[in-house]
Amino acid sequence: MKKYILLLLLPLFASCEKMMMDDNPADNPQENFDILWNTINEKYSFLGLKNINWDSIRNHYGPMVTDDISNTDLFTIMDSMLYDLEDGHVNLVSPFNLSRNWNWYLGFPDNFDYEVLERNYLKDDYRIAGGLKYTIIDSIGYIYYESFSSGFSVENLNAAINYMKGTKGLIFDVRNNGGGVLNNAFILAQSLIDAEKQVLITSEKMGPGRDDFGNSLSYTLRPATSYAHYDGEVAVLINRRCYSATNTFAAILYPFDNITLIGDQTGGGGGIPVDSELPNGWTYRFSATRSLIPIDANSYYDIEMGIPPDVVAHNTEARMAEGKDDILETALRVLE
């Protein structure tokens, strides 16, 4: 099944190769600004979803660009323009700075403290299999996975899931997981779900129209058969720092009856980013696809803005100071 998933996702990632510029564009401040603005206008996925008036933004920032502007000031203007997209997948990279907008988690409660988790729940005898940390807490299985960039083998996954046999339920904790390899999300999801369902539709931004999407792909998941599968109720712990591949992980689990999402809304990041380069050598990336999950036969939800939990739960500083993780405690009660 792992090989099958890798092959399934290859068409989607074909859209993520570095975009090519026109031959020999001029290297001057205005040309660099125009290329950046035009590329976002035609290829960025979420101008319509976020109701962004990109023409108005050009009218605001464009007059600030002059022939004798310094690199630092030009970067500041471009940074400010891209910041208005409110997208953690959007960056401009120069030798002296990296533009970013991390408001998808800044300003929201973190709802996670690894010290509390390790000292009071994992303790000193938990097991580690690849990127998976796992134990049993009060007859309920617990797995913490901190990054979808952390690898694991089939043997690692089998060890963790098989260790949970006979438990009352399983907690799969992806809080503060900022994303990584999307294939890992699909592989892990299939070890947790209880049915076969269509879970995701992806498409690529093809032109300047806000709804100019094409190259759509539909993804259906079924429970794993060639590697370990957990048969039972699963609580998935999420917070605002769940982004990109982790956001997609929460999204594709959302439709399943045996899955309960607990915590805070994820941070979003539903578009796969592509990279390109300006004539002056600066590189930039932006979201070039969108991902939708089916709500019913006639409606879909764009996952860019995040996935809400089924059960809302938060941690407080006072409780964490007592060594208590109330999101995890909520999951233990739900699965009891």
Coordinates of C-alpha atoms in Angstrom, one line a residue:
M1 CA 0.0 0.0 0.0
K2 CA 2.8 2.4 0.7
K3 CA 4.1 2.1 -2.9
Y4 CA 0.6 2.6 -4.2
I5 CA 0.2 5.8 -2.2
L6 CA 3.5 7.2 -3.5
L7 CA 2.4 6.5 -7.1
L8 CA -1.0 8.0 -6.5
L9 CA 0.4 11.3 -5.3
L10 CA 3.0 11.8 -8.1
P11 CA 0.7 13.7 -10.4
L12 CA 0.0 16.2 -7.7
F13 CA 3.6 16.9 -6.9
A14 CA 4.4 17.3 -10.6
S15 CA 2.8 20.7 -10.2
C16 CA 5.4 21.7 -7.6
E17 CA 8.4 21.9 -9.8
K18 CA 10.2 25.2 -10.1
M19 CA 8.4 27.6 -12.4
M20 CA 10.3 28.9 -15.4
M21 CA 10.5 32.7 -16.2
D22 CA 10.4 34.1 -19.7
D23 CA 13.8 34.2 -21.4
N24 CA 16.1 36.9 -20.3
P25 CA 13.8 39.3 -18.4
A26 CA 15.4 42.6 -17.4
D27 CA 16.9 42.9 -14.0
N28 CA 15.6 46.2 -12.6
P29 CA 13.3 47.1 -9.7
Q30 CA 10.2 47.6 -11.7
E31 CA 10.6 44.3 -13.7
N32 CA 11.2 42.3 -10.5
F33 CA 8.1 43.8 -8.9
D34 CA 6.0 43.2 -12.0
I35 CA 7.0 39.6 -12.4
L36 CA 6.2 38.9 -8.7
W37 CA 2.8 40.6 -8.9
N38 CA 1.8 39.0 -12.2
T39 CA 2.8 35.5 -11.1
I40 CA 0.7 35.8 -8.0
N41 CA -2.1 37.3 -10.0
E42 CA -2.2 34.3 -12.4
K43 CA -1.0 31.4 -10.3
Y44 CA -1.8 32.0 -6.6
S45 CA -4.7 29.8 -5.5
F46 CA -6.5 31.8 -2.9
L47 CA -7.1 35.4 -4.0
G48 CA -10.8 34.5 -4.5
L49 CA -11.2 32.5 -1.4
K50 CA -9.7 35.3 0.8
N51 CA -11.4 38.0 -1.2
I52 CA -8.1 39.8 -1.8
N53 CA -8.2 42.8 -4.3
W54 CA -4.8 42.2 -5.9
D55 CA -5.2 45.1 -8.3
S56 CA -5.8 47.4 -5.4
I57 CA -2.7 46.0 -3.7
R58 CA -0.6 46.8 -6.8
N59 CA -2.0 50.3 -6.9
H60 CA -0.8 50.8 -3.3
Y61 CA 2.7 49.3 -3.5
G62 CA 3.6 49.8 -7.2
P63 CA 4.2 53.6 -7.1
M64 CA 6.7 53.0 -4.3
V65 CA 9.1 51.2 -6.7
T66 CA 11.5 53.6 -8.4
D67 CA 14.6 53.0 -10.6
D68 CA 17.0 54.0 -7.9
I69 CA 15.4 52.1 -5.0
S70 CA 17.7 50.1 -2.8
N71 CA 17.5 46.4 -2.5
T72 CA 16.5 46.6 1.1
D73 CA 13.6 49.0 0.3
L74 CA 12.5 46.9 -2.7
F75 CA 12.5 43.8 -0.5
T76 CA 10.4 45.6 2.2
I77 CA 7.8 46.6 -0.5
M78 CA 7.6 43.1 -1.9
D79 CA 7.5 41.6 1.6
S80 CA 4.6 43.9 2.6
M81 CA 2.7 43.0 -0.6
L82 CA 3.1 39.3 0.0
Y83 CA 2.2 39.6 3.7
D84 CA -1.3 40.7 2.6
L85 CA -1.9 37.2 1.2
E86 CA -1.9 35.9 4.8
D87 CA -0.4 32.6 3.8
G88 CA 2.3 30.7 5.6
H89 CA 3.3 29.0 2.4
V90 CA 4.3 32.4 0.8
N91 CA 7.9 33.5 1.1
L92 CA 10.4 35.8 -0.6
V93 CA 14.0 34.9 0.0
S94 CA 17.0 37.2 -0.4
P95 CA 20.5 37.0 0.8
F96 CA 19.6 39.3 3.7
N97 CA 16.1 38.4 4.7
L98 CA 13.2 36.0 4.5
S99 CA 9.6 37.3 4.2
R100 CA 6.9 35.4 5.9
N101 CA 3.5 35.6 7.5
W102 CA 3.1 33.4 10.5
N103 CA -0.2 34.8 11.8
W104 CA -1.8 31.3 11.2
Y105 CA -0.5 30.5 14.7
L106 CA 0.8 33.8 16.3
G107 CA -1.8 35.4 18.5
F108 CA -3.5 32.0 19.2
P109 CA -3.0 29.8 22.3
D110 CA -0.3 27.2 21.8
N111 CA -2.3 24.6 23.6
F112 CA 0.8 22.4 23.9
D113 CA 3.9 22.0 26.1
Y114 CA 6.2 19.1 25.3
E115 CA 7.7 19.3 28.8
V116 CA 4.3 18.6 30.4
L117 CA 3.7 15.8 27.9
E118 CA 7.0 14.1 28.5
R119 CA 7.3 14.5 32.2
N120 CA 3.7 13.6 33.1
Y121 CA 2.3 11.3 30.3
L122 CA 5.1 9.8 28.2
K123 CA 7.4 9.6 31.3
D124 CA 10.6 7.7 31.0
D125 CA 9.5 4.4 29.5
Y126 CA 7.8 5.3 26.3
R127 CA 8.9 3.7 23.0
I128 CA 10.3 5.3 19.9
A129 CA 9.8 3.8 16.4
G130 CA 11.2 6.1 13.7
G131 CA 9.3 9.4 14.2
L132 CA 6.6 7.9 16.4
K133 CA 6.7 8.1 20.2
Y134 CA 4.2 5.8 21.8
T135 CA 3.0 4.4 25.1
I136 CA -0.2 3.4 26.9
I137 CA -1.9 5.8 29.3
D138 CA -4.7 4.3 31.5
S139 CA -5.5 1.5 29.0
I140 CA -5.6 4.0 26.1
G141 CA -3.0 4.0 23.4
Y142 CA -1.0 7.2 22.8
I143 CA 1.2 8.1 19.8
Y144 CA 2.9 11.5 19.4
Y145 CA 4.2 12.5 15.9
E146 CA 5.9 15.9 15.9
S147 CA 6.7 16.3 12.2
F148 CA 5.5 14.8 9.0
S149 CA 9.1 15.3 7.9
S150 CA 10.1 12.6 10.4
G151 CA 10.4 9.3 8.6
F152 CA 9.1 5.9 9.7
S153 CA 9.2 2.5 8.1
V154 CA 6.4 -0.1 7.8
E155 CA 8.1 -1.9 10.6
N156 CA 8.0 1.2 12.8
L157 CA 4.3 1.7 12.1
N158 CA 3.5 -1.9 12.6
A159 CA 5.3 -1.9 16.0
A160 CA 3.5 1.2 17.2
I161 CA 0.0 0.1 16.1
N162 CA 0.3 -3.5 17.1
Y163 CA 1.4 -2.3 20.6
M164 CA -2.0 -0.8 20.9
K165 CA -4.0 -4.0 20.5
G166 CA -6.5 -4.4 23.3
T167 CA -6.6 -0.7 24.3
K168 CA -9.9 1.1 24.8
G169 CA -9.0 3.6 22.1
L170 CA -6.0 5.4 20.5
I171 CA -4.9 9.0 20.9
F172 CA -2.9 10.3 17.9
D173 CA -1.3 13.6 18.8
V174 CA 0.0 15.9 16.0
R175 CA -0.1 19.2 18.0
N176 CA 2.7 21.6 17.0
N177 CA 3.4 19.5 13.9
G178 CA 4.1 22.1 11.2
G179 CA 3.8 19.6 8.2
G180 CA 6.3 17.9 6.0
V181 CA 5.9 14.9 3.6
L182 CA 2.3 14.6 2.5
N183 CA 2.6 10.9 1.7
N184 CA 3.2 10.3 5.4
A185 CA -0.2 11.8 6.1
F186 CA -2.0 9.4 3.8
I187 CA -0.1 6.4 5.0
L188 CA -0.8 7.2 8.7
A189 CA -4.5 8.0 8.0
Q190 CA -5.0 4.6 6.4
S191 CA -3.8 2.9 9.6
L192 CA -6.5 4.7 11.6
I193 CA -9.7 4.9 9.5
D194 CA -12.6 2.4 9.6
A195 CA -14.1 2.7 6.1
E196 CA -13.5 3.6 2.4
K197 CA -14.3 7.2 1.5
Q198 CA -13.4 9.9 -0.9
V199 CA -11.4 12.4 1.2
L200 CA -9.8 15.1 -1.0
I201 CA -10.0 16.8 -4.3
T202 CA -7.0 18.8 -5.4
S203 CA -6.7 21.2 -8.4
E204 CA -4.1 23.5 -9.8
K205 CA -4.4 27.3 -10.5
M206 CA -4.3 27.6 -14.2
G207 CA -4.9 31.2 -15.1
P208 CA -5.7 34.8 -14.0
G209 CA -9.4 34.1 -13.3
R210 CA -10.1 33.6 -9.7
D211 CA -11.8 30.2 -10.5
D212 CA -9.4 29.1 -13.2
F213 CA -8.5 25.7 -11.7
G214 CA -7.7 22.5 -13.6
N215 CA -5.8 19.2 -13.5
S216 CA -8.1 18.0 -10.7
L217 CA -7.4 14.8 -8.8
S218 CA -9.7 12.9 -6.4
Y219 CA -8.4 10.8 -3.6
T220 CA -10.1 7.9 -1.9
L221 CA -8.8 6.3 1.2
R222 CA -9.4 2.8 2.5
P223 CA -8.2 1.1 5.7
A224 CA -4.7 -0.3 5.4
T225 CA -4.3 -4.0 4.6
S226 CA -0.6 -4.4 3.9
Y227 CA 0.5 -2.8 7.2
A228 CA -0.9 -2.4 10.7
H229 CA -4.4 -1.0 11.2
Y230 CA -5.9 0.1 14.5
D231 CA -9.4 -1.2 14.9
G232 CA -11.2 1.1 17.3
E233 CA -12.0 4.7 18.2
V234 CA -9.3 7.3 17.6
A235 CA -8.9 10.8 19.0
V236 CA -6.6 13.1 17.0
L237 CA -5.2 16.0 18.9
I238 CA -4.8 19.3 17.0
N239 CA -3.9 22.9 17.6
R240 CA -3.2 26.1 15.6
R241 CA 0.4 25.0 14.9
C242 CA -0.8 22.1 12.8
Y243 CA 0.0 23.3 9.3
S244 CA 0.4 22.2 5.7
A245 CA 0.6 18.3 5.6
T246 CA -0.7 18.2 9.2
N247 CA -3.7 20.3 8.2
T248 CA -4.3 17.9 5.3
F249 CA -4.0 15.0 7.7
A250 CA -6.8 16.4 9.9
A251 CA -8.8 17.2 6.8
I252 CA -8.7 13.7 5.3
L253 CA -9.6 12.2 8.7
Y254 CA -12.5 14.6 9.3
P255 CA -15.2 12.5 7.5
F256 CA -14.7 9.2 9.4
D257 CA -17.0 8.1 12.1
N258 CA -14.3 6.5 14.3
I259 CA -12.2 9.7 14.3
T260 CA -12.7 12.5 16.7
L261 CA -10.6 15.7 16.3
I262 CA -10.0 17.3 19.7
G263 CA -8.3 20.7 20.5
D264 CA -8.2 23.9 18.5
Q265 CA -8.7 24.6 14.8
T266 CA -5.6 23.8 12.7
G267 CA -3.6 26.6 11.2
G268 CA -4.5 25.8 7.6
G269 CA -2.1 25.7 4.6
G270 CA -4.2 23.8 2.1
G271 CA -2.2 24.7 -1.0
I272 CA 1.0 23.1 -2.2
P273 CA 3.7 25.7 -2.8
V274 CA 5.8 26.1 -5.9
D275 CA 9.1 28.0 -6.2
S276 CA 10.3 30.5 -8.7
E277 CA 13.1 33.0 -9.1
L278 CA 13.2 36.7 -9.9
P279 CA 15.7 38.3 -12.4
N280 CA 17.7 39.6 -9.4
G281 CA 18.2 36.1 -8.0
W282 CA 15.8 36.3 -5.2
T283 CA 13.5 33.3 -4.9
Y284 CA 9.9 33.1 -3.9
R285 CA 7.2 30.5 -3.3
F286 CA 3.5 30.6 -3.2
S287 CA 0.5 28.3 -3.0
A288 CA -0.4 27.0 -6.5
T289 CA -3.1 24.4 -5.7
R290 CA -6.2 24.1 -3.6
S291 CA -7.6 21.1 -1.7
L292 CA -11.2 20.5 -1.0
I293 CA -12.9 18.0 1.3
P294 CA -16.5 16.8 0.5
I295 CA -19.1 17.9 3.0
D296 CA -22.0 16.2 1.2
A297 CA -22.9 15.2 -2.3
N298 CA -23.2 18.9 -3.4
S299 CA -20.8 20.9 -1.3
Y300 CA -17.1 21.1 -0.5
Y301 CA -14.9 22.9 2.0
D302 CA -11.5 24.5 1.1
I303 CA -9.0 23.4 3.8
E304 CA -6.8 26.5 3.4
M305 CA -8.3 28.2 6.4
G306 CA -7.9 25.3 8.7
I307 CA -10.0 22.3 10.1
P308 CA -12.2 22.8 13.1
P309 CA -12.2 20.2 15.9
D310 CA -15.1 18.0 16.7
V311 CA -14.5 18.6 20.4
V312 CA -13.1 22.0 21.4
A313 CA -10.5 21.9 24.2
H314 CA -7.8 24.3 25.5
N315 CA -4.9 24.2 27.9
T316 CA -4.4 26.9 30.5
E317 CA -1.1 28.1 32.0
A318 CA -2.4 27.3 35.5
R319 CA -3.3 23.7 34.6
M320 CA 0.0 23.1 32.7
A321 CA 1.9 24.4 35.7
E322 CA 0.2 21.6 37.6
G323 CA 1.5 19.2 35.0
K324 CA -1.9 18.7 33.3
D325 CA -2.6 18.7 29.6
D326 CA -6.4 19.3 29.4
I327 CA -6.6 18.5 25.6
L328 CA -5.0 15.1 26.2
E329 CA -7.2 14.7 29.3
T330 CA -10.3 15.4 27.3
A331 CA -9.3 12.7 24.8
L332 CA -8.8 10.2 27.6
R333 CA -12.4 11.0 28.8
V334 CA -13.8 10.7 25.3
L335 CA -12.3 7.3 24.7
E336 CA -12.9 5.9 28.2

